Coordinates of N, CA, C and O in Angstrom, one line a residue:
X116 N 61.9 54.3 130.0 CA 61.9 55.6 129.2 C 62.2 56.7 130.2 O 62.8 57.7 129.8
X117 N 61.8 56.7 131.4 CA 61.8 57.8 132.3 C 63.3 57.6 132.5 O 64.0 58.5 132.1
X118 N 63.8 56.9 132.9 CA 65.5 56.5 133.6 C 66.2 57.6 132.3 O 66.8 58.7 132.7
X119 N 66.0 57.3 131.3 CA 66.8 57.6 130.3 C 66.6 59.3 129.9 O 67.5 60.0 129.4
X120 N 65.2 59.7 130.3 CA 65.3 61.0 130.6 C 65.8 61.6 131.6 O 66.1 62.8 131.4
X121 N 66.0 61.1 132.8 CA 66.6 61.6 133.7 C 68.1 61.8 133.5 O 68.9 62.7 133.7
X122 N 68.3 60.5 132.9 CA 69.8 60.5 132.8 C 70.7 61.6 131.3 O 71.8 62.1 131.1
X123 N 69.7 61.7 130.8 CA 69.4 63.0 129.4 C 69.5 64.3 130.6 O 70.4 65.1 130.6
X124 N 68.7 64.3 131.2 CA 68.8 65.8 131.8 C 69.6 65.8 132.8 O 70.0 66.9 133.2
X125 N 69.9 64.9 133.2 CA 71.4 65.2 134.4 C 72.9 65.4 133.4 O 73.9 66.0 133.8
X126 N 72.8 64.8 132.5 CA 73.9 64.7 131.8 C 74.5 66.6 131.2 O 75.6 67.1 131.4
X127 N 73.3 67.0 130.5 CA 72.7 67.9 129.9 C 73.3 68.9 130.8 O 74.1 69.6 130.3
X128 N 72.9 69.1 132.4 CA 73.2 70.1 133.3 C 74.4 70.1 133.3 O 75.3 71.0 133.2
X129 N 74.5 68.9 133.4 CA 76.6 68.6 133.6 C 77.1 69.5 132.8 O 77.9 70.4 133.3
X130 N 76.9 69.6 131.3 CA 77.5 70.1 130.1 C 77.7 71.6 130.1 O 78.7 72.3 130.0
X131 N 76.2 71.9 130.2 CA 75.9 73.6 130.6 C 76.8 73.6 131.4 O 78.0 73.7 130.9
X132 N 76.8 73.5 132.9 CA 77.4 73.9 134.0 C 78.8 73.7 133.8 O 79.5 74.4 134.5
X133 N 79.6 72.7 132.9 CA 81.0 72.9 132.9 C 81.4 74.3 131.8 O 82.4 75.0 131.8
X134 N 80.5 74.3 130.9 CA 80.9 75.3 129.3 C 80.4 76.2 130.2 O 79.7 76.2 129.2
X135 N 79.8 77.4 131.5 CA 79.6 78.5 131.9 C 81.1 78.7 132.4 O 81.9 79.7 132.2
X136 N 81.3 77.6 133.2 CA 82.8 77.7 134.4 C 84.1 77.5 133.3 O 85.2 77.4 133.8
X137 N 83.9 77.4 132.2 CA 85.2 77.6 131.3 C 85.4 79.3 131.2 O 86.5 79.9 130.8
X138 N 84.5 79.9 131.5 CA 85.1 81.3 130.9 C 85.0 82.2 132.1 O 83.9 82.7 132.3
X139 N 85.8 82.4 132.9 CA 86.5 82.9 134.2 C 86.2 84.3 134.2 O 86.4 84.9 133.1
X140 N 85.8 84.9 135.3 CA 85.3 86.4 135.5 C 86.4 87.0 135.2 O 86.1 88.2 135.1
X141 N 87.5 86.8 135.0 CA 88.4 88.0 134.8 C 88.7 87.8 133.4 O 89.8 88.3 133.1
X142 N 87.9 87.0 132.5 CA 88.3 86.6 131.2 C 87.9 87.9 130.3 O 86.8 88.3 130.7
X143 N 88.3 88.3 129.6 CA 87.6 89.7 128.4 C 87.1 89.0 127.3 O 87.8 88.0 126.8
X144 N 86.3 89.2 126.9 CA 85.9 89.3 125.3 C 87.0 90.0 124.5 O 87.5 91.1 124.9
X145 N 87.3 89.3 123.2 CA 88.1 89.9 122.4 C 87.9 91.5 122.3 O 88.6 92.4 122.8
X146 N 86.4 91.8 121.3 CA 87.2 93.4 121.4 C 87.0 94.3 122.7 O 87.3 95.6 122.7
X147 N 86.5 93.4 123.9 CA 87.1 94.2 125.4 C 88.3 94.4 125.9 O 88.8 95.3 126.7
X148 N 89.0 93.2 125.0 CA 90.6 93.4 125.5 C 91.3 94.2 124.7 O 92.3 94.7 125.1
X149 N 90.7 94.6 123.3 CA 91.5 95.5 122.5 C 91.5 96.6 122.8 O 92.5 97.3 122.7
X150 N 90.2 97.0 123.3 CA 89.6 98.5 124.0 C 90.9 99.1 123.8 O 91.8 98.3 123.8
X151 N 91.5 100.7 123.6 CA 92.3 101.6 123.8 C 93.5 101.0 122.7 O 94.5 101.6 122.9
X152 N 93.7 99.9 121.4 CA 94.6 100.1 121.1 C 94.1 101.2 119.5 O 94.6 101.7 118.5
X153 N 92.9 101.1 120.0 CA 92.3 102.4 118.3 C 91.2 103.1 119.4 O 90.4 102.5 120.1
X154 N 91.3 104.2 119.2 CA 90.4 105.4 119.5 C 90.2 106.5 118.5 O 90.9 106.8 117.6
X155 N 88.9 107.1 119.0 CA 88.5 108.6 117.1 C 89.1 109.4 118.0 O 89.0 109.6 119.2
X156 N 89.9 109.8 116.7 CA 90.9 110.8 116.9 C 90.1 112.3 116.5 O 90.1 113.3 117.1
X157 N 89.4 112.0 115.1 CA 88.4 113.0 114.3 C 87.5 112.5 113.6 O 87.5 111.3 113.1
X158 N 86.4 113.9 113.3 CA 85.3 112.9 112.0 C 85.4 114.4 111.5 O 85.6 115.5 112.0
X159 N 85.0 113.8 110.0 CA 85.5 114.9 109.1 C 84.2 114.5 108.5 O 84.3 113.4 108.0
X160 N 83.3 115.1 108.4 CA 82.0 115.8 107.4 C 82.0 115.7 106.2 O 82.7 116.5 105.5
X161 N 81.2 114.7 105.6 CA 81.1 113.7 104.0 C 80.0 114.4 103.4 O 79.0 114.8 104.1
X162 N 80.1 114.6 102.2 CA 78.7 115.1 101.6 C 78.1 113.9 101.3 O 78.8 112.9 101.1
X163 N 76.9 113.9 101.3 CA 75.9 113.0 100.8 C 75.7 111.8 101.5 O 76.5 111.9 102.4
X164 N 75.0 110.5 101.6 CA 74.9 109.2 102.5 C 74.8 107.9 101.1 O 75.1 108.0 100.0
X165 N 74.2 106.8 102.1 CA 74.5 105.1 101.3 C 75.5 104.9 101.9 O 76.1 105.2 102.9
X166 N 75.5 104.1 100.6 CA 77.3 102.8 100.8 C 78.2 103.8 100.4 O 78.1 104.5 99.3
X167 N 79.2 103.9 101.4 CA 80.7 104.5 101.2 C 81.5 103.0 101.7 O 82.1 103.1 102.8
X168 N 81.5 102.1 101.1 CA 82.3 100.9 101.4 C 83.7 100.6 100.7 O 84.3 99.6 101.2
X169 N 84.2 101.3 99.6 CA 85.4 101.2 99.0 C 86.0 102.3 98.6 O 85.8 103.2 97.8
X170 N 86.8 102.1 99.3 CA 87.9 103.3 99.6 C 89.3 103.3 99.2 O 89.7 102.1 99.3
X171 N 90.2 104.1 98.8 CA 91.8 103.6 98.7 C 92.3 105.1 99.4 O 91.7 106.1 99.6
X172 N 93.8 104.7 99.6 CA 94.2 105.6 100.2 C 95.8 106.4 99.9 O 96.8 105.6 100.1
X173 N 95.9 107.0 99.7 CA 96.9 108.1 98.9 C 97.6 108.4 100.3 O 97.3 109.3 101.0
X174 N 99.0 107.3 100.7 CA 99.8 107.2 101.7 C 100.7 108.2 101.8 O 100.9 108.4 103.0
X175 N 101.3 109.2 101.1 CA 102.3 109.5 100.6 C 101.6 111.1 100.8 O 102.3 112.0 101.3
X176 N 100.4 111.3 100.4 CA 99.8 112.3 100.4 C 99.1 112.4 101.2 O 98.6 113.5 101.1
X177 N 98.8 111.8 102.3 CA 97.2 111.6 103.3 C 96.3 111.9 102.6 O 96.1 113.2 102.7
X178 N 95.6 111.5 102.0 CA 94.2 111.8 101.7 C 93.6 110.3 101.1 O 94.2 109.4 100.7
X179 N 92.6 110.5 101.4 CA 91.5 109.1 101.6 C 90.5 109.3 100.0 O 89.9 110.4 99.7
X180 N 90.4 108.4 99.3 CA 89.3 108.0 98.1 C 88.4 107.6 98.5 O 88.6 106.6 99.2
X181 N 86.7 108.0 98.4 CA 85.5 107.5 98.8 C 85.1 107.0 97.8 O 85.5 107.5 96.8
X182 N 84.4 106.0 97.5 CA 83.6 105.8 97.0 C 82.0 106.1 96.8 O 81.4 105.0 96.6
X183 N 81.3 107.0 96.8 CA 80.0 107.5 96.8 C 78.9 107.0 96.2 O 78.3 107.7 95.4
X184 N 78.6 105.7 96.5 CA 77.9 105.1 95.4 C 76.6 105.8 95.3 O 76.3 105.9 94.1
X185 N 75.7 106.2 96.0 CA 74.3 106.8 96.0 C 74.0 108.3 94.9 O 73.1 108.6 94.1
X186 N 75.4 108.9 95.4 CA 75.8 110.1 94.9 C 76.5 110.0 93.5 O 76.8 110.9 92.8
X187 N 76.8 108.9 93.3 CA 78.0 108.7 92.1 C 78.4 110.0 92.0 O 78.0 111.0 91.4
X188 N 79.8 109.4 93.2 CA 80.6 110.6 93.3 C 82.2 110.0 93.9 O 82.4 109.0 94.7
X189 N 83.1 110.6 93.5 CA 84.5 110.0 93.9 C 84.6 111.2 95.0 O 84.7 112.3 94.6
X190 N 84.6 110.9 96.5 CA 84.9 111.9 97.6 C 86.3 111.9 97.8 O 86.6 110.8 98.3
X191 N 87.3 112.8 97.7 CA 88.7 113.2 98.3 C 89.3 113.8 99.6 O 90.2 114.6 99.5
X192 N 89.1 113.6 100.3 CA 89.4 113.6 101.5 C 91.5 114.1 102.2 O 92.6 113.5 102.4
X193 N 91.1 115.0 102.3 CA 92.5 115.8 103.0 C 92.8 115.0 104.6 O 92.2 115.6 105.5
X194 N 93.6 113.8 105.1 CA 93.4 113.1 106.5 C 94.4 114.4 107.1 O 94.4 114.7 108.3
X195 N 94.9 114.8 106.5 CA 96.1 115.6 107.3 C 95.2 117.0 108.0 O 95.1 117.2 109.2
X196 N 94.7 117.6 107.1 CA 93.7 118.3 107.4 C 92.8 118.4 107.9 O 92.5 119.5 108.3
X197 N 92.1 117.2 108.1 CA 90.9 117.0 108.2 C 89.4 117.9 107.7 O 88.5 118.4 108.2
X198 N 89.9 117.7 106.4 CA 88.9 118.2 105.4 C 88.7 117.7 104.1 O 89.5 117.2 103.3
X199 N 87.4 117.8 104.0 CA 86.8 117.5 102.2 C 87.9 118.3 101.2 O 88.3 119.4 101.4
X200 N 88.3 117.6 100.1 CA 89.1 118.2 99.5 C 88.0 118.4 98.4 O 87.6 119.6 98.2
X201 N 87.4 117.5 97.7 CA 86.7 117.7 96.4 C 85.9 116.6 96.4 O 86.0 115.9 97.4
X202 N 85.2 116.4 95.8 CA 83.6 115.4 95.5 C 83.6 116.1 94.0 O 83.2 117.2 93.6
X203 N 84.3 114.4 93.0 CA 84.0 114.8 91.5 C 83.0 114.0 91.6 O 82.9 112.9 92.1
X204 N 81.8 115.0 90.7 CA 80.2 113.9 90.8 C 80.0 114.1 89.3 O 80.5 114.9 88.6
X205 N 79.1 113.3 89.2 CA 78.6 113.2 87.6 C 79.3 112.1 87.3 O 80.1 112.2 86.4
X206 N 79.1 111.0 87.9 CA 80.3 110.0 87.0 C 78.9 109.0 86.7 O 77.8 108.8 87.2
X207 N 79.4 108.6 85.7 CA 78.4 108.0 84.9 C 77.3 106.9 85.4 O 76.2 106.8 84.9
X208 N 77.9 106.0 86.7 CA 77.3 105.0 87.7 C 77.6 105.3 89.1 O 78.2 106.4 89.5
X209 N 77.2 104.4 90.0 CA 77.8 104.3 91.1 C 79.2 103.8 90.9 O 79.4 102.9 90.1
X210 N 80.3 104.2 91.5 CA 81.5 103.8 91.8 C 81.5 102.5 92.8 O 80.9 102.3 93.9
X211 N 82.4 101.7 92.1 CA 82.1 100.3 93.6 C 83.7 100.2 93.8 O 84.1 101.3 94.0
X212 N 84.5 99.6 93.7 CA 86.5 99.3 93.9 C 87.3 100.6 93.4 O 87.1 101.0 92.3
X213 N 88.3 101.2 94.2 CA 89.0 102.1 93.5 C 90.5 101.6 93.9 O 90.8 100.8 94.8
X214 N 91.1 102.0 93.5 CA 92.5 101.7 93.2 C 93.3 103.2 93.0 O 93.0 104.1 92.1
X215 N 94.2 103.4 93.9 CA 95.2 104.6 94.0 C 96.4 104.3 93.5 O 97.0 103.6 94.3
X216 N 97.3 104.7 92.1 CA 98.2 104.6 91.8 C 99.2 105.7 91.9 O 99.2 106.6 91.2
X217 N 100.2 105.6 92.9 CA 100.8 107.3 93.0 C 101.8 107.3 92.1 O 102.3 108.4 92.1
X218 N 102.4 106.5 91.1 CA 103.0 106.9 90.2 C 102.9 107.7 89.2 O 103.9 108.5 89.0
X219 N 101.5 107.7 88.3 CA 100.5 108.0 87.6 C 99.7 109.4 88.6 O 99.3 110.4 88.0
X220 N 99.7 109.1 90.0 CA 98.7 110.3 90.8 C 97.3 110.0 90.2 O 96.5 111.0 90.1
X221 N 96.7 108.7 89.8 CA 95.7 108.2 89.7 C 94.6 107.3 90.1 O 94.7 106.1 89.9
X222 N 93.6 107.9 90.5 CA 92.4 107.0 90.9 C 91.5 106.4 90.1 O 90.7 107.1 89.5
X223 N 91.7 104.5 89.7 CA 90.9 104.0 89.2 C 89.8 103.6 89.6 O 89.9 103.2 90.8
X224 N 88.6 103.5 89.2 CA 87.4 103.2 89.5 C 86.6 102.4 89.0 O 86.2 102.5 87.8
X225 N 86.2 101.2 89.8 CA 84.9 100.7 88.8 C 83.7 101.0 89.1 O 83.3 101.1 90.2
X226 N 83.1 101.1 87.8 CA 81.1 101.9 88.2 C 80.8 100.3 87.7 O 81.5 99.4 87.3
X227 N 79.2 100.4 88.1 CA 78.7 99.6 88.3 C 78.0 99.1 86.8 O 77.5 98.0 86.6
X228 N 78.2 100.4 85.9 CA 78.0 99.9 84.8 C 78.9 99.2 83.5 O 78.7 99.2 82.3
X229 N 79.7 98.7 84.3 CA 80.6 97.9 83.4 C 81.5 98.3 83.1 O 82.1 97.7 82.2
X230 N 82.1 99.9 83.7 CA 83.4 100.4 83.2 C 84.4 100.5 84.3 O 84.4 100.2 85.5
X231 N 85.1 101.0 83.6 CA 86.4 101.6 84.3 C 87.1 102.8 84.2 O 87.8 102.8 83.2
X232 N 86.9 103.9 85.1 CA 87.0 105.3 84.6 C 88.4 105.8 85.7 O 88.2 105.9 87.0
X233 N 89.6 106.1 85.2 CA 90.8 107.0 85.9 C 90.5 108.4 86.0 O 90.2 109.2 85.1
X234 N 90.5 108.7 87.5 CA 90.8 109.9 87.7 C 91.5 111.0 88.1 O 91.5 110.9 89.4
X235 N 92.1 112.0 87.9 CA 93.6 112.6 88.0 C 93.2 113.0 89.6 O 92.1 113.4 90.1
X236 N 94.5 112.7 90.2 CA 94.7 113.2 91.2 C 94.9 114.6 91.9 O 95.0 114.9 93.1
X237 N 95.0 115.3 90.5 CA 95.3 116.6 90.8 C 94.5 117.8 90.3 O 94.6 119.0 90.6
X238 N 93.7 117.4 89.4 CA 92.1 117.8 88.6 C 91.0 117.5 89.5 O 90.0 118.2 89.8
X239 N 91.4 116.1 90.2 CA 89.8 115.1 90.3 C 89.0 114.8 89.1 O 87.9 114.2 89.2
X240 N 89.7 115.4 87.7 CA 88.4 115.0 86.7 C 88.9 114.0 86.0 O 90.1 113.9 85.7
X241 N 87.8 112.8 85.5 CA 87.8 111.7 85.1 C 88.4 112.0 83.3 O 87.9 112.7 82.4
X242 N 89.8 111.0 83.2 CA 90.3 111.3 82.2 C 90.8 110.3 81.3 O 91.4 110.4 80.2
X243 N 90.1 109.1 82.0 CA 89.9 107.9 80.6 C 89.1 107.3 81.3 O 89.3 107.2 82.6
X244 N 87.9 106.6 80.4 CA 87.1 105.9 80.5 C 87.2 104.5 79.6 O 87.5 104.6 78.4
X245 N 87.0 103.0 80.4 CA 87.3 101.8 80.1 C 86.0 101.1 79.7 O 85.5 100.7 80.8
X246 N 85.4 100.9 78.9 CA 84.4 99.7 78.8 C 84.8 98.5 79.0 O 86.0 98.3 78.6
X247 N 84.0 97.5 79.8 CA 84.6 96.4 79.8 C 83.3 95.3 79.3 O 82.1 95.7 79.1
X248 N 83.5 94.0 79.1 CA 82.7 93.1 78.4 C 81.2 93.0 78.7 O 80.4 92.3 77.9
X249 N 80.6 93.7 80.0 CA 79.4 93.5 80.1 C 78.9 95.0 80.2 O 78.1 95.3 81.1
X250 N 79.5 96.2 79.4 CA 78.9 97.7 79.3 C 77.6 98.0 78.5 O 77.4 97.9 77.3
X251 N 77.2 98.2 79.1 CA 75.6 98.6 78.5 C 74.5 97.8 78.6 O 73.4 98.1 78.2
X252 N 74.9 96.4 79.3 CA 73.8 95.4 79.5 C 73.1 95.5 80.8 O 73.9 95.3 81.8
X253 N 72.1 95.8 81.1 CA 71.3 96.3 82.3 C 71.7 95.0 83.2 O 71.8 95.2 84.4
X254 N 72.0 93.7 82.5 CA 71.5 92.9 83.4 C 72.8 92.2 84.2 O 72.7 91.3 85.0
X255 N 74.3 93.0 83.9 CA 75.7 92.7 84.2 C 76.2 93.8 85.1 O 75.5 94.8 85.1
X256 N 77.1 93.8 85.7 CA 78.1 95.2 86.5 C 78.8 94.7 87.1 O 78.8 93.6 87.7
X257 N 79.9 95.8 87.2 CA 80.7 95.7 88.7 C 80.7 95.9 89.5 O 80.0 96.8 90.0
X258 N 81.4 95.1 90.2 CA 80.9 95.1 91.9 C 82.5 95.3 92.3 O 82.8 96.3 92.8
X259 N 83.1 94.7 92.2 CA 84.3 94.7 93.2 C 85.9 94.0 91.8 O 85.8 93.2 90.9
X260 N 87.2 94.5 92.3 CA 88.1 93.8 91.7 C 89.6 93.6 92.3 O 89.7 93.6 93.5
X261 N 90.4 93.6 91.6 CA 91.6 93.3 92.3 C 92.5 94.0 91.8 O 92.2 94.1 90.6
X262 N 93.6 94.6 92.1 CA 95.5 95.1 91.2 C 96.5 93.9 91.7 O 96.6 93.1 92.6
X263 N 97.1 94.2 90.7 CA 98.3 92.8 90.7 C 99.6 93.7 90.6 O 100.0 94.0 89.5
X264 N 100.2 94.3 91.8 CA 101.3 95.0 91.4 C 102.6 94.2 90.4 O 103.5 94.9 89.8
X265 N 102.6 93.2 90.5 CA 103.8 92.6 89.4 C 103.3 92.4 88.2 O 104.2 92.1 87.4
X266 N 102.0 92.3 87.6 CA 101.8 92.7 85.4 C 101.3 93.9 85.7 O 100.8 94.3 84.7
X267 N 101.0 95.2 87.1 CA 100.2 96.1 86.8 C 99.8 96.4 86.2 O 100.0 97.3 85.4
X268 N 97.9 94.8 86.2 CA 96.9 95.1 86.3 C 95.7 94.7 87.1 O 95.6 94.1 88.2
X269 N 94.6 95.4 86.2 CA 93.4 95.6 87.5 C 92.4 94.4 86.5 O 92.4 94.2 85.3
X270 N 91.7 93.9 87.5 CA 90.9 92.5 87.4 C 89.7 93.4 88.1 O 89.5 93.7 89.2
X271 N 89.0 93.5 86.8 CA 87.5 94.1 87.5 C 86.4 93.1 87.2 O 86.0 92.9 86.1
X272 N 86.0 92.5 88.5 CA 85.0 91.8 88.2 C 83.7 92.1 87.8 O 83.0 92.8 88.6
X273 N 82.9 91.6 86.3 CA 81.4 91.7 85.9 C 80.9 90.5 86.3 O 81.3 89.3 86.0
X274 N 79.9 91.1 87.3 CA 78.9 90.0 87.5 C 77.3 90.0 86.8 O 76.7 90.9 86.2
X275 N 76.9 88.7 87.1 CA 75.4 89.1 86.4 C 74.5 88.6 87.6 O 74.4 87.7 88.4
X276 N 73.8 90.1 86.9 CA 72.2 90.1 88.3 C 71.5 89.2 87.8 O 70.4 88.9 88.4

């Protein structure tokens, strides 16, 4: 039994000692080697905190869609500027996926309470509201969805808690 431990722990050192000497002092860690191809250029001053996790972004226009979920609030963001444009609040839930259509100049949204509410791009105020199959049930919502630009449409997923 002893042989066989020994031969376990010499083996064992072997292993370690070759997997240290695979990764060469002049080797980088991935995001060491990326270093300098993204640097903050600016930070631009958000009202309110939480999850700001889904965002879309208005290419054509520079400006950035927040999603405000704590605040249920759609934040507008000027990138060219580097300023708050508007924060439409009062929306019925938290906001979770938005979707920017610049044809239309509209921002869709899903709240968490099972809808789907468009908002103009050039108002910021919400100008159609969508119910979808799990609205009003405490125990269903949206969390996240998808756009299909070739039937343009939006797949908002209801989940249940």
């Amino acid at each position: 039994m002893k042989k066989y431990t020994s031969i376990f722990l010499i083996l064992s050192t072997v292993f370690v000692l070759k997997a240290q000497g695979q990764q060469s002092a002049g080797q980088q860690l991935p995001m060491m080697h990326m270093s300098g191809l993204l640097g903050l250029v600016e930070t631009i001053p958000l009202p309110g905190d939480g999850y700001m996790d889904h965002l879309t972004a208005d290419v054509k226009g520079q400006r950035l869609f927040i999603s405000g979920e704590a605040a249920k609030s759609l934040i507008s963001v000027d990138l060219r500027g580097g300023k708050l444009i508007h924060e439409t609040k009062g929306l019925s839930d938290m906001p979770k996926k938005s979707f920017y259509f610049p044809e239309s100049n509209e921002v869709w949204l899903e709240l968490a309470n099972s809808s789907v509410v468009a908002i103009s791009g050039t108002t910021y105020e919400v100008i159609k509201t969508v119910p979808l199959s799990g609205f009003g049930d405490p125990n269903r919502g949206a969390d996240n969805g998808a756009y299909d630009p070739a039937t343009h449409l939006i797949y908002a997923c209801v989940e249940v808690f």
